[in-house]
Amino acid sequence: MFKRLTLLFFICILLTACSKDEPVIVKKDAKAADPNEEPELVEQKSNEETDEFIEFALPDEKIMINLEMVPILNEYLYATKDRKKAIEKMKMLRIDAIERDIYLLEFSCKNGLCSYLLLDQSKENQAFLVADLAKSIQTKLSPDHSKILLQFNRETALPIPLSNLVVIDLKNWELVSLTNDTNEAKLLHYSWPIVTAEWLDNQTITAMIPTVSDPTNDLLLQWQEAGSKTTSIQFSIQLNE
């Protein structure tokens, strides 16, 4: 199943949800929601058809994901043996951006590694698969809320996890490239550990990485024993023309 999701990741990373008029996320009229409620599958009938949704209870609202509008999530549930259990293990985080609500869905977890969908509740109603076989560490909006930075870690045999940074342009709803302006090292895509990452301004990210010549087991152990000194790396945003 995870191999199947991994293949879908490379296909869907550049795709939004279906281009129908139906929304990806539907907000329910609920005065108060119990965040301890587990997600559940909800069916609604319309025009002699049955639509399936996953309902989530957040601290102050209830929302539903339209499975028809998120093919990769629908495919995952179709392939799993126990849909109810798979849905109950899902987690949803709301990210408050200016004039819109963004949601990060964690699903398909195994051994602490999960897949993540970024969902837009604005009029475009879009979904974006941003990580596979990873763990979400942080989400941070740029100062002007036009972009979102997501950091994911992946546990390996090394003393500390390897990392990746993903930036989505919220206005155009697309993945943007990051350029290492500090050196020529390839630091992303789970090649290096990233200790912290922060927005410097709307076009620049500063990341702190271990001060080692190469992220090997021995060097990282020595780095930890020597006080875990870090080096600052600057990434610039490369917007697609």
PDB file of C-alpha atoms in Angstrom:
ATOM      1  CA  MET A   1       0.000   0.000   0.000  1.00  0.00           C
ATOM      2  CA  PHE A   2       2.812   2.403   0.858  1.00  0.00           C
ATOM      3  CA  LYS A   3       4.544   1.663  -2.441  1.00  0.00           C
ATOM      4  CA  ARG A   4       1.307   2.495  -4.158  1.00  0.00           C
ATOM      5  CA  LEU A   5       1.014   5.784  -2.285  1.00  0.00           C
ATOM      6  CA  THR A   6       4.626   6.638  -3.044  1.00  0.00           C
ATOM      7  CA  LEU A   7       3.992   6.256  -6.766  1.00  0.00           C
ATOM      8  CA  LEU A   8       0.873   8.369  -6.475  1.00  0.00           C
ATOM      9  CA  PHE A   9       2.877  11.022  -4.634  1.00  0.00           C
ATOM     10  CA  PHE A  10       5.018  11.828  -7.666  1.00  0.00           C
ATOM     11  CA  ILE A  11       1.931  12.042  -9.837  1.00  0.00           C
ATOM     12  CA  CYS A  12      -0.209  14.087  -7.471  1.00  0.00           C
ATOM     13  CA  ILE A  13       2.421  16.501  -6.152  1.00  0.00           C
ATOM     14  CA  LEU A  14       1.839  18.658  -9.223  1.00  0.00           C
ATOM     15  CA  LEU A  15      -1.913  18.189  -9.349  1.00  0.00           C
ATOM     16  CA  THR A  16      -4.818  19.771  -7.571  1.00  0.00           C
ATOM     17  CA  ALA A  17      -8.043  18.002  -6.820  1.00  0.00           C
ATOM     18  CA  CYS A  18     -10.673  17.430  -9.502  1.00  0.00           C
ATOM     19  CA  SER A  19     -11.798  20.508 -11.366  1.00  0.00           C
ATOM     20  CA  LYS A  20     -15.491  20.078 -10.565  1.00  0.00           C
ATOM     21  CA  ASP A  21     -17.467  22.752  -8.773  1.00  0.00           C
ATOM     22  CA  GLU A  22     -17.887  20.606  -5.680  1.00  0.00           C
ATOM     23  CA  PRO A  23     -15.802  21.667  -2.674  1.00  0.00           C
ATOM     24  CA  VAL A  24     -12.993  19.610  -1.197  1.00  0.00           C
ATOM     25  CA  ILE A  25     -13.904  20.741   2.320  1.00  0.00           C
ATOM     26  CA  VAL A  26     -17.413  21.371   3.603  1.00  0.00           C
ATOM     27  CA  LYS A  27     -17.882  23.182   6.898  1.00  0.00           C
ATOM     28  CA  LYS A  28     -20.785  21.948   9.001  1.00  0.00           C
ATOM     29  CA  ASP A  29     -23.057  24.171  11.036  1.00  0.00           C
ATOM     30  CA  ALA A  30     -21.937  23.275  14.528  1.00  0.00           C
ATOM     31  CA  LYS A  31     -21.819  25.630  17.499  1.00  0.00           C
ATOM     32  CA  ALA A  32     -19.187  23.567  19.256  1.00  0.00           C
ATOM     33  CA  ALA A  33     -17.210  20.495  18.365  1.00  0.00           C
ATOM     34  CA  ASP A  34     -15.553  17.968  20.616  1.00  0.00           C
ATOM     35  CA  PRO A  35     -11.923  17.685  19.409  1.00  0.00           C
ATOM     36  CA  ASN A  36     -11.737  14.282  21.099  1.00  0.00           C
ATOM     37  CA  GLU A  37     -14.208  12.821  18.615  1.00  0.00           C
ATOM     38  CA  GLU A  38     -12.589  10.438  16.177  1.00  0.00           C
ATOM     39  CA  PRO A  39     -12.950  11.094  12.440  1.00  0.00           C
ATOM     40  CA  GLU A  40     -15.711   9.093  10.809  1.00  0.00           C
ATOM     41  CA  LEU A  41     -17.065   8.226   7.392  1.00  0.00           C
ATOM     42  CA  VAL A  42     -20.323  10.025   6.545  1.00  0.00           C
ATOM     43  CA  GLU A  43     -22.582   9.272   3.597  1.00  0.00           C
ATOM     44  CA  GLN A  44     -24.928  11.795   2.004  1.00  0.00           C
ATOM     45  CA  LYS A  45     -27.425  11.074  -0.762  1.00  0.00           C
ATOM     46  CA  SER A  46     -28.118  13.552  -3.551  1.00  0.00           C
ATOM     47  CA  ASN A  47     -29.751  12.989  -6.937  1.00  0.00           C
ATOM     48  CA  GLU A  48     -29.931   9.253  -6.302  1.00  0.00           C
ATOM     49  CA  GLU A  49     -26.161   9.156  -5.720  1.00  0.00           C
ATOM     50  CA  THR A  50     -24.335   8.562  -2.461  1.00  0.00           C
ATOM     51  CA  ASP A  51     -21.391  10.842  -1.697  1.00  0.00           C
ATOM     52  CA  GLU A  52     -18.813   9.893   0.931  1.00  0.00           C
ATOM     53  CA  PHE A  53     -17.160  12.351   3.304  1.00  0.00           C
ATOM     54  CA  ILE A  54     -14.749  12.100   6.218  1.00  0.00           C
ATOM     55  CA  GLU A  55     -15.970  14.203   9.126  1.00  0.00           C
ATOM     56  CA  PHE A  56     -13.466  15.802  11.531  1.00  0.00           C
ATOM     57  CA  ALA A  57     -14.184  17.547  14.830  1.00  0.00           C
ATOM     58  CA  LEU A  58     -11.821  20.453  15.455  1.00  0.00           C
ATOM     59  CA  PRO A  59     -11.819  22.630  18.602  1.00  0.00           C
ATOM     60  CA  ASP A  60     -14.426  25.099  17.272  1.00  0.00           C
ATOM     61  CA  GLU A  61     -15.839  23.568  14.114  1.00  0.00           C
ATOM     62  CA  LYS A  62     -16.705  20.421  12.227  1.00  0.00           C
ATOM     63  CA  ILE A  63     -15.531  19.919   8.668  1.00  0.00           C
ATOM     64  CA  MET A  64     -15.992  17.205   6.067  1.00  0.00           C
ATOM     65  CA  ILE A  65     -13.615  16.138   3.286  1.00  0.00           C
ATOM     66  CA  ASN A  66     -15.333  15.188   0.043  1.00  0.00           C
ATOM     67  CA  LEU A  67     -13.586  11.946  -0.929  1.00  0.00           C
ATOM     68  CA  GLU A  68     -14.603  12.244  -4.569  1.00  0.00           C
ATOM     69  CA  MET A  69     -12.622  15.461  -4.797  1.00  0.00           C
ATOM     70  CA  VAL A  70      -9.420  13.981  -3.304  1.00  0.00           C
ATOM     71  CA  PRO A  71      -8.557  10.970  -5.491  1.00  0.00           C
ATOM     72  CA  ILE A  72      -5.404   9.928  -3.640  1.00  0.00           C
ATOM     73  CA  LEU A  73      -7.252   9.786  -0.318  1.00  0.00           C
ATOM     74  CA  ASN A  74     -10.125   7.901  -1.913  1.00  0.00           C
ATOM     75  CA  GLU A  75      -7.657   5.458  -3.480  1.00  0.00           C
ATOM     76  CA  TYR A  76      -5.916   4.903  -0.151  1.00  0.00           C
ATOM     77  CA  LEU A  77      -9.180   4.058   1.594  1.00  0.00           C
ATOM     78  CA  TYR A  78     -10.261   1.811  -1.265  1.00  0.00           C
ATOM     79  CA  ALA A  79      -7.049  -0.214  -0.898  1.00  0.00           C
ATOM     80  CA  THR A  80      -7.009  -0.466   2.900  1.00  0.00           C
ATOM     81  CA  LYS A  81      -8.485  -3.506   4.631  1.00  0.00           C
ATOM     82  CA  ASP A  82     -10.128  -1.642   7.519  1.00  0.00           C
ATOM     83  CA  ARG A  83     -11.466   1.737   6.361  1.00  0.00           C
ATOM     84  CA  LYS A  84     -12.993   2.602   9.733  1.00  0.00           C
ATOM     85  CA  LYS A  85      -9.716   2.067  11.580  1.00  0.00           C
ATOM     86  CA  ALA A  86      -7.723   3.936   8.902  1.00  0.00           C
ATOM     87  CA  ILE A  87     -10.061   6.927   9.174  1.00  0.00           C
ATOM     88  CA  GLU A  88      -9.985   6.968  12.972  1.00  0.00           C
ATOM     89  CA  LYS A  89      -6.191   7.260  12.885  1.00  0.00           C
ATOM     90  CA  MET A  90      -6.275  10.365  10.677  1.00  0.00           C
ATOM     91  CA  LYS A  91      -5.466  13.772  12.165  1.00  0.00           C
ATOM     92  CA  MET A  92      -6.418  17.234  10.929  1.00  0.00           C
ATOM     93  CA  LEU A  93      -4.721  20.550  11.725  1.00  0.00           C
ATOM     94  CA  ARG A  94      -6.200  23.923  10.780  1.00  0.00           C
ATOM     95  CA  ILE A  95      -3.782  26.667   9.722  1.00  0.00           C
ATOM     96  CA  ASP A  96      -5.257  30.167   9.874  1.00  0.00           C
ATOM     97  CA  ALA A  97      -4.133  32.198   6.887  1.00  0.00           C
ATOM     98  CA  ILE A  98      -5.419  35.604   5.834  1.00  0.00           C
ATOM     99  CA  GLU A  99      -8.837  35.315   4.141  1.00  0.00           C
ATOM    100  CA  ARG A 100      -8.720  31.515   4.044  1.00  0.00           C
ATOM    101  CA  ASP A 101      -8.374  28.395   6.150  1.00  0.00           C
ATOM    102  CA  ILE A 102      -5.710  25.858   5.242  1.00  0.00           C
ATOM    103  CA  TYR A 103      -5.817  22.342   6.645  1.00  0.00           C
ATOM    104  CA  LEU A 104      -3.077  19.725   6.952  1.00  0.00           C
ATOM    105  CA  LEU A 105      -4.326  16.134   6.938  1.00  0.00           C
ATOM    106  CA  GLU A 106      -2.153  13.331   8.320  1.00  0.00           C
ATOM    107  CA  PHE A 107      -3.057   9.853   7.081  1.00  0.00           C
ATOM    108  CA  SER A 108      -1.685   6.440   6.142  1.00  0.00           C
ATOM    109  CA  CYS A 109       0.701   6.238   9.091  1.00  0.00           C
ATOM    110  CA  LYS A 110       3.015   3.297   9.684  1.00  0.00           C
ATOM    111  CA  ASN A 111       5.873   3.144  12.189  1.00  0.00           C
ATOM    112  CA  GLY A 112       5.524   6.859  12.865  1.00  0.00           C
ATOM    113  CA  LEU A 113       5.779   7.878   9.195  1.00  0.00           C
ATOM    114  CA  CYS A 114       2.729   9.309   7.435  1.00  0.00           C
ATOM    115  CA  SER A 115       1.428  10.938   4.277  1.00  0.00           C
ATOM    116  CA  TYR A 116       0.222  14.560   4.338  1.00  0.00           C
ATOM    117  CA  LEU A 117      -2.334  16.474   2.301  1.00  0.00           C
ATOM    118  CA  LEU A 118      -2.571  20.258   2.346  1.00  0.00           C
ATOM    119  CA  LEU A 119      -6.185  21.296   1.782  1.00  0.00           C
ATOM    120  CA  ASP A 120      -7.481  24.737   0.822  1.00  0.00           C
ATOM    121  CA  GLN A 121     -10.965  25.711   1.979  1.00  0.00           C
ATOM    122  CA  SER A 122     -11.117  28.823  -0.206  1.00  0.00           C
ATOM    123  CA  LYS A 123     -13.270  29.106  -3.315  1.00  0.00           C
ATOM    124  CA  GLU A 124     -10.713  27.173  -5.393  1.00  0.00           C
ATOM    125  CA  ASN A 125     -11.133  24.133  -3.114  1.00  0.00           C
ATOM    126  CA  GLN A 126      -7.885  22.381  -3.771  1.00  0.00           C
ATOM    127  CA  ALA A 127      -5.741  19.597  -2.302  1.00  0.00           C
ATOM    128  CA  PHE A 128      -1.996  19.069  -2.458  1.00  0.00           C
ATOM    129  CA  LEU A 129       0.021  15.991  -1.405  1.00  0.00           C
ATOM    130  CA  VAL A 130       3.062  17.530   0.297  1.00  0.00           C
ATOM    131  CA  ALA A 131       4.827  14.559   1.915  1.00  0.00           C
ATOM    132  CA  ASP A 132       4.939  10.787   1.988  1.00  0.00           C
ATOM    133  CA  LEU A 133       6.541   8.471   4.563  1.00  0.00           C
ATOM    134  CA  ALA A 134       7.509  11.372   6.825  1.00  0.00           C
ATOM    135  CA  LYS A 135       6.549  13.190  10.035  1.00  0.00           C
ATOM    136  CA  SER A 136       5.292  16.763  10.133  1.00  0.00           C
ATOM    137  CA  ILE A 137       7.498  18.945  12.345  1.00  0.00           C
ATOM    138  CA  GLN A 138       6.187  22.451  11.771  1.00  0.00           C
ATOM    139  CA  THR A 139       4.063  24.665   9.520  1.00  0.00           C
ATOM    140  CA  LYS A 140       4.796  28.386   9.234  1.00  0.00           C
ATOM    141  CA  LEU A 141       3.161  31.070   7.135  1.00  0.00           C
ATOM    142  CA  SER A 142       5.313  33.726   5.501  1.00  0.00           C
ATOM    143  CA  PRO A 143       4.967  37.237   7.009  1.00  0.00           C
ATOM    144  CA  ASP A 144       2.431  38.267   4.357  1.00  0.00           C
ATOM    145  CA  HIS A 145       0.609  34.882   4.520  1.00  0.00           C
ATOM    146  CA  SER A 146       1.154  34.357   0.786  1.00  0.00           C
ATOM    147  CA  LYS A 147       3.165  31.152   1.268  1.00  0.00           C
ATOM    148  CA  ILE A 148       3.414  28.318   3.736  1.00  0.00           C
ATOM    149  CA  LEU A 149       6.565  26.517   4.859  1.00  0.00           C
ATOM    150  CA  LEU A 150       6.262  22.899   5.955  1.00  0.00           C
ATOM    151  CA  GLN A 151       9.067  20.893   7.520  1.00  0.00           C
ATOM    152  CA  PHE A 152       9.008  17.106   7.469  1.00  0.00           C
ATOM    153  CA  ASN A 153      11.434  14.675   9.087  1.00  0.00           C
ATOM    154  CA  ARG A 154      12.193  11.056   8.285  1.00  0.00           C
ATOM    155  CA  GLU A 155      13.746   8.691  10.809  1.00  0.00           C
ATOM    156  CA  THR A 156      16.680   6.614   9.563  1.00  0.00           C
ATOM    157  CA  ALA A 157      19.526   4.717  11.198  1.00  0.00           C
ATOM    158  CA  LEU A 158      21.260   8.049  11.862  1.00  0.00           C
ATOM    159  CA  PRO A 159      21.215   9.596  15.366  1.00  0.00           C
ATOM    160  CA  ILE A 160      18.868  12.386  14.228  1.00  0.00           C
ATOM    161  CA  PRO A 161      16.235  12.409  11.471  1.00  0.00           C
ATOM    162  CA  LEU A 162      16.751  13.739   7.956  1.00  0.00           C
ATOM    163  CA  SER A 163      14.561  16.610   6.791  1.00  0.00           C
ATOM    164  CA  ASN A 164      12.782  18.218   3.898  1.00  0.00           C
ATOM    165  CA  LEU A 165      11.314  21.696   3.474  1.00  0.00           C
ATOM    166  CA  VAL A 166       8.269  22.258   1.286  1.00  0.00           C
ATOM    167  CA  VAL A 167       6.938  25.682   0.346  1.00  0.00           C
ATOM    168  CA  ILE A 168       3.543  26.199  -1.273  1.00  0.00           C
ATOM    169  CA  ASP A 169       2.552  29.475  -2.956  1.00  0.00           C
ATOM    170  CA  LEU A 170      -0.980  29.864  -1.588  1.00  0.00           C
ATOM    171  CA  LYS A 171      -2.034  32.482  -4.103  1.00  0.00           C
ATOM    172  CA  ASN A 172      -1.248  30.317  -7.124  1.00  0.00           C
ATOM    173  CA  TRP A 173      -1.549  27.025  -5.211  1.00  0.00           C
ATOM    174  CA  GLU A 174       1.698  25.571  -6.471  1.00  0.00           C
ATOM    175  CA  LEU A 175       4.936  24.136  -5.174  1.00  0.00           C
ATOM    176  CA  VAL A 176       7.834  26.596  -5.353  1.00  0.00           C
ATOM    177  CA  SER A 177      11.523  25.770  -5.555  1.00  0.00           C
ATOM    178  CA  LEU A 178      14.098  26.592  -2.885  1.00  0.00           C
ATOM    179  CA  THR A 179      17.630  27.605  -3.821  1.00  0.00           C
ATOM    180  CA  ASN A 180      20.524  27.203  -1.392  1.00  0.00           C
ATOM    181  CA  ASP A 181      22.174  30.627  -1.424  1.00  0.00           C
ATOM    182  CA  THR A 182      24.847  29.734   1.160  1.00  0.00           C
ATOM    183  CA  ASN A 183      26.708  26.843  -0.443  1.00  0.00           C
ATOM    184  CA  GLU A 184      26.352  24.155  -3.097  1.00  0.00           C
ATOM    185  CA  ALA A 185      25.286  21.357  -0.747  1.00  0.00           C
ATOM    186  CA  LYS A 186      22.086  19.464  -1.552  1.00  0.00           C
ATOM    187  CA  LEU A 187      20.298  19.749   1.777  1.00  0.00           C
ATOM    188  CA  LEU A 188      16.662  19.035   0.989  1.00  0.00           C
ATOM    189  CA  HIS A 189      14.651  15.907   0.143  1.00  0.00           C
ATOM    190  CA  TYR A 190      15.792  14.099   3.303  1.00  0.00           C
ATOM    191  CA  SER A 191      19.485  14.473   2.527  1.00  0.00           C
ATOM    192  CA  TRP A 192      20.449  16.402   5.714  1.00  0.00           C
ATOM    193  CA  PRO A 193      19.040  17.025   9.172  1.00  0.00           C
ATOM    194  CA  ILE A 194      17.490  20.465   9.632  1.00  0.00           C
ATOM    195  CA  VAL A 195      17.330  21.602  13.251  1.00  0.00           C
ATOM    196  CA  THR A 196      15.130  24.664  12.702  1.00  0.00           C
ATOM    197  CA  ALA A 197      13.719  26.666   9.802  1.00  0.00           C
ATOM    198  CA  GLU A 198      12.282  30.194   9.912  1.00  0.00           C
ATOM    199  CA  TRP A 199      11.021  32.835   7.491  1.00  0.00           C
ATOM    200  CA  LEU A 200      13.516  35.701   7.217  1.00  0.00           C
ATOM    201  CA  ASP A 201      11.169  37.618   4.922  1.00  0.00           C
ATOM    202  CA  ASN A 202       8.528  36.755   2.319  1.00  0.00           C
ATOM    203  CA  GLN A 203      11.136  35.407  -0.112  1.00  0.00           C
ATOM    204  CA  THR A 204      13.806  33.954   2.168  1.00  0.00           C
ATOM    205  CA  ILE A 205      14.077  31.098   4.668  1.00  0.00           C
ATOM    206  CA  THR A 206      16.849  30.600   7.192  1.00  0.00           C
ATOM    207  CA  ALA A 207      17.584  27.031   8.297  1.00  0.00           C
ATOM    208  CA  MET A 208      19.986  25.745  10.934  1.00  0.00           C
ATOM    209  CA  ILE A 209      21.785  22.489  10.155  1.00  0.00           C
ATOM    210  CA  PRO A 210      24.383  20.470  12.105  1.00  0.00           C
ATOM    211  CA  THR A 211      27.925  21.727  11.591  1.00  0.00           C
ATOM    212  CA  VAL A 212      29.343  18.579  10.019  1.00  0.00           C
ATOM    213  CA  SER A 213      31.063  17.940   6.698  1.00  0.00           C
ATOM    214  CA  ASP A 214      28.697  15.071   5.914  1.00  0.00           C
ATOM    215  CA  PRO A 215      25.654  13.677   7.776  1.00  0.00           C
ATOM    216  CA  THR A 216      27.163  10.284   8.638  1.00  0.00           C
ATOM    217  CA  ASN A 217      26.483   8.296  11.790  1.00  0.00           C
ATOM    218  CA  ASP A 218      29.944   8.873  13.280  1.00  0.00           C
ATOM    219  CA  LEU A 219      30.067  12.590  12.491  1.00  0.00           C
ATOM    220  CA  LEU A 220      26.581  13.216  13.876  1.00  0.00           C
ATOM    221  CA  LEU A 221      27.420  11.337  17.086  1.00  0.00           C
ATOM    222  CA  GLN A 222      30.565  13.448  17.449  1.00  0.00           C
ATOM    223  CA  TRP A 223      28.477  16.549  16.721  1.00  0.00           C
ATOM    224  CA  GLN A 224      26.051  15.687  19.528  1.00  0.00           C
ATOM    225  CA  GLU A 225      28.870  14.999  21.978  1.00  0.00           C
ATOM    226  CA  ALA A 226      30.620  18.258  21.076  1.00  0.00           C
ATOM    227  CA  GLY A 227      27.608  20.464  21.850  1.00  0.00           C
ATOM    228  CA  SER A 228      25.490  20.304  18.665  1.00  0.00           C
ATOM    229  CA  LYS A 229      26.818  23.461  17.005  1.00  0.00           C
ATOM    230  CA  THR A 230      24.753  24.579  14.008  1.00  0.00           C
ATOM    231  CA  THR A 231      25.404  26.418  10.749  1.00  0.00           C
ATOM    232  CA  SER A 232      22.972  28.905   9.206  1.00  0.00           C
ATOM    233  CA  ILE A 233      21.812  28.230   5.643  1.00  0.00           C
ATOM    234  CA  GLN A 234      19.747  30.656   3.596  1.00  0.00           C
ATOM    235  CA  PHE A 235      17.206  29.514   1.005  1.00  0.00           C
ATOM    236  CA  SER A 236      15.553  31.832  -1.489  1.00  0.00           C
ATOM    237  CA  ILE A 237      12.139  31.266  -3.019  1.00  0.00           C
ATOM    238  CA  GLN A 238      12.077  30.687  -6.765  1.00  0.00           C
ATOM    239  CA  LEU A 239       8.601  31.523  -8.028  1.00  0.00           C
ATOM    240  CA  ASN A 240       7.399  29.797 -11.184  1.00  0.00           C
ATOM    241  CA  GLU A 241       6.876  32.160 -14.068  1.00  0.00           C
TER     242      GLU A 241
END
